[in-house]
């Protein structure tokens, strides 16, 4: 929480409507995001992007691919090993 990240894109497994919604909300490549809060017990997360705060389900938030310092991002989903329900469901 509180750490800044730069959006590299949305995971390759994301359904087109989920990818479009995330893009419309401001999660476009190059956007700076930071985690604000997490609800307990697997609840939603609050993130700051483009000077406003958004609440996303954790599965949807995992579909946002962040680029780390010097990273080359492949578009692989961060939740791929857990079934990535937010991207593909």
PDB file of N, CA and C in Angstrom:
ATOM      1  N   UNK A   1       0.837  -1.185   0.000  1.00  0.00           N
ATOM      2  CA  UNK A   1       0.000   0.000   0.000  1.00  0.00           C
ATOM      3  C   UNK A   1       0.879   1.245   0.000  1.00  0.00           C
ATOM      4  N   UNK A   2       0.446   2.230  -0.750  1.00  0.00           N
ATOM      5  CA  UNK A   2       1.194   3.466  -0.831  1.00  0.00           C
ATOM      6  C   UNK A   2       2.323   3.451  -1.838  1.00  0.00           C
ATOM      7  N   UNK A   3       2.640   2.281  -2.386  1.00  0.00           N
ATOM      8  CA  UNK A   3       3.713   2.178  -3.364  1.00  0.00           C
ATOM      9  C   UNK A   3       3.188   2.561  -4.743  1.00  0.00           C
ATOM     10  N   UNK A   4       3.977   3.329  -5.477  1.00  0.00           N
ATOM     11  CA  UNK A   4       3.586   3.735  -6.823  1.00  0.00           C
ATOM     12  C   UNK A   4       3.961   2.666  -7.834  1.00  0.00           C
ATOM     13  N   UNK A   5       3.142   2.541  -8.862  1.00  0.00           N
ATOM     14  CA  UNK A   5       3.430   1.639  -9.969  1.00  0.00           C
ATOM     15  C   UNK A   5       2.998   2.297 -11.259  1.00  0.00           C
ATOM     16  N   UNK A   6       3.508   1.783 -12.362  1.00  0.00           N
ATOM     17  CA  UNK A   6       3.145   2.296 -13.679  1.00  0.00           C
ATOM     18  C   UNK A   6       2.446   1.180 -14.439  1.00  0.00           C
ATOM     19  N   UNK A   7       1.287   1.478 -14.982  1.00  0.00           N
ATOM     20  CA  UNK A   7       0.513   0.479 -15.714  1.00  0.00           C
ATOM     21  C   UNK A   7       1.215   0.148 -17.028  1.00  0.00           C
ATOM     22  N   UNK A   8       1.436  -1.151 -17.249  1.00  0.00           N
ATOM     23  CA  UNK A   8       1.995  -1.616 -18.518  1.00  0.00           C
ATOM     24  C   UNK A   8       0.879  -2.066 -19.450  1.00  0.00           C
ATOM     25  N   UNK A   9      -0.261  -2.429 -18.882  1.00  0.00           N
ATOM     26  CA  UNK A   9      -1.393  -2.889 -19.684  1.00  0.00           C
ATOM     27  C   UNK A   9      -2.316  -3.743 -18.846  1.00  0.00           C
ATOM     28  N   UNK A  10      -3.138  -4.510 -19.534  1.00  0.00           N
ATOM     29  CA  UNK A  10      -4.067  -5.438 -18.896  1.00  0.00           C
ATOM     30  C   UNK A  10      -3.646  -6.837 -19.319  1.00  0.00           C
ATOM     31  N   UNK A  11      -3.819  -7.825 -18.448  1.00  0.00           N
ATOM     32  CA  UNK A  11      -3.329  -9.170 -18.751  1.00  0.00           C
ATOM     33  C   UNK A  11      -3.956  -9.719 -20.029  1.00  0.00           C
ATOM     34  N   UNK A  12      -3.219 -10.584 -20.676  1.00  0.00           N
ATOM     35  CA  UNK A  12      -3.647 -11.158 -21.949  1.00  0.00           C
ATOM     36  C   UNK A  12      -4.922 -11.986 -21.827  1.00  0.00           C
ATOM     37  N   UNK A  13      -5.205 -12.518 -20.633  1.00  0.00           N
ATOM     38  CA  UNK A  13      -6.374 -13.376 -20.447  1.00  0.00           C
ATOM     39  C   UNK A  13      -7.664 -12.600 -20.209  1.00  0.00           C
ATOM     40  N   UNK A  14      -7.587 -11.289 -20.115  1.00  0.00           N
ATOM     41  CA  UNK A  14      -8.771 -10.470 -19.801  1.00  0.00           C
ATOM     42  C   UNK A  14      -9.792 -10.514 -20.932  1.00  0.00           C
ATOM     43  N   UNK A  15     -11.056 -10.652 -20.534  1.00  0.00           N
ATOM     44  CA  UNK A  15     -12.138 -10.541 -21.518  1.00  0.00           C
ATOM     45  C   UNK A  15     -12.129  -9.124 -22.069  1.00  0.00           C
ATOM     46  N   UNK A  16     -12.555  -8.924 -23.295  1.00  0.00           N
ATOM     47  CA  UNK A  16     -12.556  -7.578 -23.883  1.00  0.00           C
ATOM     48  C   UNK A  16     -13.354  -6.560 -23.070  1.00  0.00           C
ATOM     49  N   UNK A  17     -14.493  -6.955 -22.494  1.00  0.00           N
ATOM     50  CA  UNK A  17     -15.287  -5.989 -21.720  1.00  0.00           C
ATOM     51  C   UNK A  17     -14.594  -5.594 -20.423  1.00  0.00           C
ATOM     52  N   UNK A  18     -13.881  -6.536 -19.795  1.00  0.00           N
ATOM     53  CA  UNK A  18     -13.138  -6.226 -18.572  1.00  0.00           C
ATOM     54  C   UNK A  18     -11.967  -5.303 -18.909  1.00  0.00           C
ATOM     55  N   UNK A  19     -11.239  -5.621 -19.984  1.00  0.00           N
ATOM     56  CA  UNK A  19     -10.109  -4.782 -20.401  1.00  0.00           C
ATOM     57  C   UNK A  19     -10.587  -3.374 -20.739  1.00  0.00           C
ATOM     58  N   UNK A  20     -11.709  -3.265 -21.424  1.00  0.00           N
ATOM     59  CA  UNK A  20     -12.234  -1.946 -21.799  1.00  0.00           C
ATOM     60  C   UNK A  20     -12.647  -1.156 -20.561  1.00  0.00           C
ATOM     61  N   UNK A  21     -13.284  -1.828 -19.594  1.00  0.00           N
ATOM     62  CA  UNK A  21     -13.707  -1.142 -18.365  1.00  0.00           C
ATOM     63  C   UNK A  21     -12.493  -0.607 -17.609  1.00  0.00           C
ATOM     64  N   UNK A  22     -11.462  -1.419 -17.477  1.00  0.00           N
ATOM     65  CA  UNK A  22     -10.254  -0.971 -16.779  1.00  0.00           C
ATOM     66  C   UNK A  22      -9.619   0.205 -17.513  1.00  0.00           C
ATOM     67  N   UNK A  23      -9.580   0.142 -18.851  1.00  0.00           N
ATOM     68  CA  UNK A  23      -9.034   1.247 -19.636  1.00  0.00           C
ATOM     69  C   UNK A  23      -9.864   2.513 -19.427  1.00  0.00           C
ATOM     70  N   UNK A  24     -11.189   2.373 -19.464  1.00  0.00           N
ATOM     71  CA  UNK A  24     -12.081   3.528 -19.269  1.00  0.00           C
ATOM     72  C   UNK A  24     -11.921   4.144 -17.882  1.00  0.00           C
ATOM     73  N   UNK A  25     -11.574   3.325 -16.898  1.00  0.00           N
ATOM     74  CA  UNK A  25     -11.377   3.819 -15.539  1.00  0.00           C
ATOM     75  C   UNK A  25     -10.024   4.508 -15.354  1.00  0.00           C
ATOM     76  N   UNK A  26      -9.153   4.426 -16.363  1.00  0.00           N
ATOM     77  CA  UNK A  26      -7.877   5.119 -16.285  1.00  0.00           C
ATOM     78  C   UNK A  26      -6.656   4.225 -16.225  1.00  0.00           C
ATOM     79  N   UNK A  27      -6.853   2.903 -16.282  1.00  0.00           N
ATOM     80  CA  UNK A  27      -5.718   1.976 -16.217  1.00  0.00           C
ATOM     81  C   UNK A  27      -5.148   1.752 -17.617  1.00  0.00           C
ATOM     82  N   UNK A  28      -4.610   2.822 -18.188  1.00  0.00           N
ATOM     83  CA  UNK A  28      -4.017   2.745 -19.517  1.00  0.00           C
ATOM     84  C   UNK A  28      -2.499   2.739 -19.375  1.00  0.00           C
ATOM     85  N   UNK A  29      -1.791   2.200 -20.358  1.00  0.00           N
ATOM     86  CA  UNK A  29      -0.329   2.147 -20.260  1.00  0.00           C
ATOM     87  C   UNK A  29       0.268   3.526 -19.960  1.00  0.00           C
ATOM     88  N   UNK A  30       1.156   3.524 -18.979  1.00  0.00           N
ATOM     89  CA  UNK A  30       1.829   4.754 -18.572  1.00  0.00           C
ATOM     90  C   UNK A  30       1.177   5.458 -17.394  1.00  0.00           C
ATOM     91  N   UNK A  31      -0.046   5.073 -17.032  1.00  0.00           N
ATOM     92  CA  UNK A  31      -0.727   5.698 -15.892  1.00  0.00           C
ATOM     93  C   UNK A  31      -0.039   5.296 -14.588  1.00  0.00           C
ATOM     94  N   UNK A  32       0.091   6.243 -13.685  1.00  0.00           N
ATOM     95  CA  UNK A  32       0.686   5.979 -12.383  1.00  0.00           C
ATOM     96  C   UNK A  32      -0.426   5.629 -11.406  1.00  0.00           C
ATOM     97  N   UNK A  33      -0.254   4.512 -10.697  1.00  0.00           N
ATOM     98  CA  UNK A  33      -1.257   4.051  -9.736  1.00  0.00           C
ATOM     99  C   UNK A  33      -0.593   3.792  -8.393  1.00  0.00           C
ATOM    100  N   UNK A  34      -1.401   3.829  -7.335  1.00  0.00           N
ATOM    101  CA  UNK A  34      -0.903   3.452  -6.016  1.00  0.00           C
ATOM    102  C   UNK A  34      -2.029   2.790  -5.243  1.00  0.00           C
ATOM    103  N   UNK A  35      -1.658   1.846  -4.398  1.00  0.00           N
ATOM    104  CA  UNK A  35      -2.627   1.186  -3.530  1.00  0.00           C
ATOM    105  C   UNK A  35      -2.935   2.079  -2.344  1.00  0.00           C
ATOM    106  N   UNK A  36      -4.221   2.197  -2.024  1.00  0.00           N
ATOM    107  CA  UNK A  36      -4.645   3.052  -0.912  1.00  0.00           C
ATOM    108  C   UNK A  36      -5.076   2.204   0.281  1.00  0.00           C
ATOM    109  N   UNK A  37      -5.996   1.271   0.052  1.00  0.00           N
ATOM    110  CA  UNK A  37      -6.508   0.417   1.129  1.00  0.00           C
ATOM    111  C   UNK A  37      -6.884  -0.950   0.585  1.00  0.00           C
ATOM    112  N   UNK A  38      -6.919  -1.919   1.507  1.00  0.00           N
ATOM    113  CA  UNK A  38      -7.413  -3.260   1.206  1.00  0.00           C
ATOM    114  C   UNK A  38      -8.451  -3.619   2.246  1.00  0.00           C
ATOM    115  N   UNK A  39      -9.556  -4.147   1.794  1.00  0.00           N
ATOM    116  CA  UNK A  39     -10.554  -4.647   2.735  1.00  0.00           C
ATOM    117  C   UNK A  39     -10.088  -6.011   3.240  1.00  0.00           C
ATOM    118  N   UNK A  40     -10.428  -6.359   4.463  1.00  0.00           N
ATOM    119  CA  UNK A  40     -10.013  -7.657   4.998  1.00  0.00           C
ATOM    120  C   UNK A  40     -10.785  -8.802   4.344  1.00  0.00           C
ATOM    121  N   UNK A  41     -10.271  -9.992   4.514  1.00  0.00           N
ATOM    122  CA  UNK A  41     -10.946 -11.222   4.086  1.00  0.00           C
ATOM    123  C   UNK A  41     -11.194 -11.285   2.586  1.00  0.00           C
ATOM    124  N   UNK A  42     -10.270 -10.788   1.799  1.00  0.00           N
ATOM    125  CA  UNK A  42     -10.383 -10.894   0.353  1.00  0.00           C
ATOM    126  C   UNK A  42     -11.350  -9.923  -0.285  1.00  0.00           C
ATOM    127  N   UNK A  43     -11.701  -8.877   0.428  1.00  0.00           N
ATOM    128  CA  UNK A  43     -12.617  -7.872  -0.106  1.00  0.00           C
ATOM    129  C   UNK A  43     -11.944  -6.989  -1.139  1.00  0.00           C
ATOM    130  N   UNK A  44     -12.619  -5.932  -1.546  1.00  0.00           N
ATOM    131  CA  UNK A  44     -12.074  -5.072  -2.607  1.00  0.00           C
ATOM    132  C   UNK A  44     -10.859  -4.265  -2.158  1.00  0.00           C
ATOM    133  N   UNK A  45     -10.177  -3.693  -3.160  1.00  0.00           N
ATOM    134  CA  UNK A  45      -9.029  -2.827  -2.918  1.00  0.00           C
ATOM    135  C   UNK A  45      -9.350  -1.436  -3.448  1.00  0.00           C
ATOM    136  N   UNK A  46      -8.773  -0.440  -2.817  1.00  0.00           N
ATOM    137  CA  UNK A  46      -8.929   0.943  -3.271  1.00  0.00           C
ATOM    138  C   UNK A  46      -7.583   1.365  -3.845  1.00  0.00           C
ATOM    139  N   UNK A  47      -7.607   1.854  -5.080  1.00  0.00           N
ATOM    140  CA  UNK A  47      -6.392   2.320  -5.740  1.00  0.00           C
ATOM    141  C   UNK A  47      -6.589   3.752  -6.205  1.00  0.00           C
ATOM    142  N   UNK A  48      -5.487   4.495  -6.263  1.00  0.00           N
ATOM    143  CA  UNK A  48      -5.527   5.865  -6.764  1.00  0.00           C
ATOM    144  C   UNK A  48      -4.929   5.862  -8.161  1.00  0.00           C
ATOM    145  N   UNK A  49      -5.688   6.419  -9.105  1.00  0.00           N
ATOM    146  CA  UNK A  49      -5.222   6.556 -10.487  1.00  0.00           C
ATOM    147  C   UNK A  49      -5.792   7.861 -11.026  1.00  0.00           C
ATOM    148  N   UNK A  50      -4.981   8.633 -11.713  1.00  0.00           N
ATOM    149  CA  UNK A  50      -5.418   9.896 -12.333  1.00  0.00           C
ATOM    150  C   UNK A  50      -6.142  10.819 -11.354  1.00  0.00           C
ATOM    151  N   UNK A  51      -5.574  10.998 -10.178  1.00  0.00           N
ATOM    152  CA  UNK A  51      -6.088  11.931  -9.166  1.00  0.00           C
ATOM    153  C   UNK A  51      -7.440  11.557  -8.572  1.00  0.00           C
ATOM    154  N   UNK A  52      -7.857  10.309  -8.683  1.00  0.00           N
ATOM    155  CA  UNK A  52      -9.069   9.879  -7.987  1.00  0.00           C
ATOM    156  C   UNK A  52      -8.892   8.448  -7.498  1.00  0.00           C
ATOM    157  N   UNK A  53      -9.758   8.048  -6.579  1.00  0.00           N
ATOM    158  CA  UNK A  53      -9.677   6.717  -5.995  1.00  0.00           C
ATOM    159  C   UNK A  53     -10.792   5.848  -6.548  1.00  0.00           C
ATOM    160  N   UNK A  54     -10.442   4.586  -6.823  1.00  0.00           N
ATOM    161  CA  UNK A  54     -11.384   3.607  -7.352  1.00  0.00           C
ATOM    162  C   UNK A  54     -11.368   2.369  -6.480  1.00  0.00           C
ATOM    163  N   UNK A  55     -12.499   1.721  -6.372  1.00  0.00           N
ATOM    164  CA  UNK A  55     -12.589   0.447  -5.674  1.00  0.00           C
ATOM    165  C   UNK A  55     -12.776  -0.640  -6.716  1.00  0.00           C
ATOM    166  N   UNK A  56     -11.914  -1.654  -6.658  1.00  0.00           N
ATOM    167  CA  UNK A  56     -11.970  -2.784  -7.581  1.00  0.00           C
ATOM    168  C   UNK A  56     -12.012  -4.083  -6.802  1.00  0.00           C
ATOM    169  N   UNK A  57     -12.679  -5.077  -7.381  1.00  0.00           N
ATOM    170  CA  UNK A  57     -12.566  -6.426  -6.822  1.00  0.00           C
ATOM    171  C   UNK A  57     -11.103  -6.848  -6.968  1.00  0.00           C
ATOM    172  N   UNK A  58     -10.646  -7.671  -6.042  1.00  0.00           N
ATOM    173  CA  UNK A  58      -9.234  -8.084  -6.101  1.00  0.00           C
ATOM    174  C   UNK A  58      -8.908  -8.807  -7.401  1.00  0.00           C
ATOM    175  N   UNK A  59      -9.823  -9.645  -7.879  1.00  0.00           N
ATOM    176  CA  UNK A  59      -9.561 -10.364  -9.123  1.00  0.00           C
ATOM    177  C   UNK A  59      -9.417  -9.405 -10.300  1.00  0.00           C
ATOM    178  N   UNK A  60     -10.185  -8.336 -10.303  1.00  0.00           N
ATOM    179  CA  UNK A  60     -10.061  -7.350 -11.375  1.00  0.00           C
ATOM    180  C   UNK A  60      -8.751  -6.569 -11.227  1.00  0.00           C
ATOM    181  N   UNK A  61      -8.412  -6.223 -10.003  1.00  0.00           N
ATOM    182  CA  UNK A  61      -7.171  -5.479  -9.770  1.00  0.00           C
ATOM    183  C   UNK A  61      -5.959  -6.296 -10.201  1.00  0.00           C
ATOM    184  N   UNK A  62      -6.020  -7.612 -10.043  1.00  0.00           N
ATOM    185  CA  UNK A  62      -4.900  -8.468 -10.441  1.00  0.00           C
ATOM    186  C   UNK A  62      -4.700  -8.488 -11.950  1.00  0.00           C
ATOM    187  N   UNK A  63      -5.706  -8.089 -12.706  1.00  0.00           N
ATOM    188  CA  UNK A  63      -5.594  -8.077 -14.169  1.00  0.00           C
ATOM    189  C   UNK A  63      -4.813  -6.876 -14.685  1.00  0.00           C
ATOM    190  N   UNK A  64      -4.562  -5.900 -13.830  1.00  0.00           N
ATOM    191  CA  UNK A  64      -3.769  -4.746 -14.233  1.00  0.00           C
ATOM    192  C   UNK A  64      -2.302  -5.130 -14.111  1.00  0.00           C
ATOM    193  N   UNK A  65      -1.587  -5.081 -15.227  1.00  0.00           N
ATOM    194  CA  UNK A  65      -0.170  -5.460 -15.257  1.00  0.00           C
ATOM    195  C   UNK A  65       0.660  -4.205 -15.015  1.00  0.00           C
ATOM    196  N   UNK A  66       1.488  -4.253 -13.974  1.00  0.00           N
ATOM    197  CA  UNK A  66       2.357  -3.121 -13.639  1.00  0.00           C
ATOM    198  C   UNK A  66       3.771  -3.402 -14.090  1.00  0.00           C
ATOM    199  N   UNK A  67       4.443  -2.367 -14.558  1.00  0.00           N
ATOM    200  CA  UNK A  67       5.844  -2.479 -14.955  1.00  0.00           C
ATOM    201  C   UNK A  67       6.701  -2.029 -13.791  1.00  0.00           C
ATOM    202  N   UNK A  68       7.642  -2.870 -13.423  1.00  0.00           N
ATOM    203  CA  UNK A  68       8.584  -2.497 -12.379  1.00  0.00           C
ATOM    204  C   UNK A  68       9.777  -1.791 -13.005  1.00  0.00           C
ATOM    205  N   UNK A  69      10.690  -1.311 -12.186  1.00  0.00           N
ATOM    206  CA  UNK A  69      11.873  -0.635 -12.724  1.00  0.00           C
ATOM    207  C   UNK A  69      12.663  -1.572 -13.632  1.00  0.00           C
ATOM    208  N   UNK A  70      12.802  -1.207 -14.887  1.00  0.00           N
ATOM    209  CA  UNK A  70      13.563  -2.011 -15.832  1.00  0.00           C
ATOM    210  C   UNK A  70      12.861  -3.254 -16.323  1.00  0.00           C
ATOM    211  N   UNK A  71      11.591  -3.457 -15.954  1.00  0.00           N
ATOM    212  CA  UNK A  71      10.851  -4.646 -16.370  1.00  0.00           C
ATOM    213  C   UNK A  71      10.436  -4.562 -17.828  1.00  0.00           C
ATOM    214  N   UNK A  72      10.404  -5.717 -18.438  1.00  0.00           N
ATOM    215  CA  UNK A  72       9.745  -5.853 -19.734  1.00  0.00           C
ATOM    216  C   UNK A  72       8.568  -6.751 -19.461  1.00  0.00           C
ATOM    217  N   UNK A  73       7.368  -6.221 -19.568  1.00  0.00           N
ATOM    218  CA  UNK A  73       6.172  -6.947 -19.172  1.00  0.00           C
ATOM    219  C   UNK A  73       5.613  -7.717 -20.352  1.00  0.00           C
ATOM    220  N   UNK A  74       5.283  -8.975 -20.112  1.00  0.00           N
ATOM    221  CA  UNK A  74       4.787  -9.830 -21.179  1.00  0.00           C
ATOM    222  C   UNK A  74       3.273  -9.764 -21.312  1.00  0.00           C
ATOM    223  N   UNK A  75       2.584  -9.181 -20.346  1.00  0.00           N
ATOM    224  CA  UNK A  75       1.132  -9.196 -20.360  1.00  0.00           C
ATOM    225  C   UNK A  75       0.570 -10.386 -19.617  1.00  0.00           C
ATOM    226  N   UNK A  76       1.443 -11.150 -18.957  1.00  0.00           N
ATOM    227  CA  UNK A  76       0.976 -12.296 -18.186  1.00  0.00           C
ATOM    228  C   UNK A  76       0.203 -11.804 -16.979  1.00  0.00           C
ATOM    229  N   UNK A  77      -0.869 -12.478 -16.690  1.00  0.00           N
ATOM    230  CA  UNK A  77      -1.740 -12.070 -15.593  1.00  0.00           C
ATOM    231  C   UNK A  77      -1.104 -12.408 -14.251  1.00  0.00           C
ATOM    232  N   UNK A  78      -1.175 -11.471 -13.319  1.00  0.00           N
ATOM    233  CA  UNK A  78      -0.626 -11.689 -11.986  1.00  0.00           C
ATOM    234  C   UNK A  78      -1.389 -12.766 -11.233  1.00  0.00           C
ATOM    235  N   UNK A  79      -2.630 -13.029 -11.633  1.00  0.00           N
ATOM    236  CA  UNK A  79      -3.448 -14.017 -10.942  1.00  0.00           C
ATOM    237  C   UNK A  79      -3.567 -15.311 -11.734  1.00  0.00           C
ATOM    238  N   UNK A  80      -2.772 -15.472 -12.773  1.00  0.00           N
ATOM    239  CA  UNK A  80      -2.878 -16.628 -13.654  1.00  0.00           C
ATOM    240  C   UNK A  80      -2.774 -17.940 -12.896  1.00  0.00           C
ATOM    241  N   UNK A  81      -1.872 -18.002 -11.920  1.00  0.00           N
ATOM    242  CA  UNK A  81      -1.707 -19.230 -11.148  1.00  0.00           C
ATOM    243  C   UNK A  81      -2.859 -19.476 -10.195  1.00  0.00           C
ATOM    244  N   UNK A  82      -3.755 -18.514 -10.025  1.00  0.00           N
ATOM    245  CA  UNK A  82      -4.906 -18.680  -9.143  1.00  0.00           C
ATOM    246  C   UNK A  82      -6.215 -18.689  -9.943  1.00  0.00           C
ATOM    247  N   UNK A  83      -6.144 -18.862 -11.240  1.00  0.00           N
ATOM    248  CA  UNK A  83      -7.334 -18.987 -12.047  1.00  0.00           C
ATOM    249  C   UNK A  83      -7.868 -17.686 -12.621  1.00  0.00           C
ATOM    250  N   UNK A  84      -7.405 -16.555 -12.159  1.00  0.00           N
ATOM    251  CA  UNK A  84      -7.735 -15.245 -12.709  1.00  0.00           C
ATOM    252  C   UNK A  84      -9.209 -15.086 -13.052  1.00  0.00           C
ATOM    253  N   UNK A  85     -10.088 -15.265 -12.102  1.00  0.00           N
ATOM    254  CA  UNK A  85     -11.527 -15.165 -12.359  1.00  0.00           C
ATOM    255  C   UNK A  85     -11.937 -13.771 -12.802  1.00  0.00           C
ATOM    256  N   UNK A  86     -11.253 -12.739 -12.345  1.00  0.00           N
ATOM    257  CA  UNK A  86     -11.631 -11.381 -12.717  1.00  0.00           C
ATOM    258  C   UNK A  86     -11.376 -11.062 -14.176  1.00  0.00           C
ATOM    259  N   UNK A  87     -10.362 -11.701 -14.753  1.00  0.00           N
ATOM    260  CA  UNK A  87     -10.034 -11.428 -16.151  1.00  0.00           C
ATOM    261  C   UNK A  87     -10.891 -12.240 -17.102  1.00  0.00           C
ATOM    262  N   UNK A  88     -11.072 -13.485 -16.804  1.00  0.00           N
ATOM    263  CA  UNK A  88     -11.712 -14.387 -17.757  1.00  0.00           C
ATOM    264  C   UNK A  88     -13.173 -14.667 -17.443  1.00  0.00           C
ATOM    265  N   UNK A  89     -13.617 -14.287 -16.256  1.00  0.00           N
ATOM    266  CA  UNK A  89     -15.008 -14.609 -15.880  1.00  0.00           C
ATOM    267  C   UNK A  89     -15.960 -13.503 -16.254  1.00  0.00           C
TER     268      UNK A  89
END
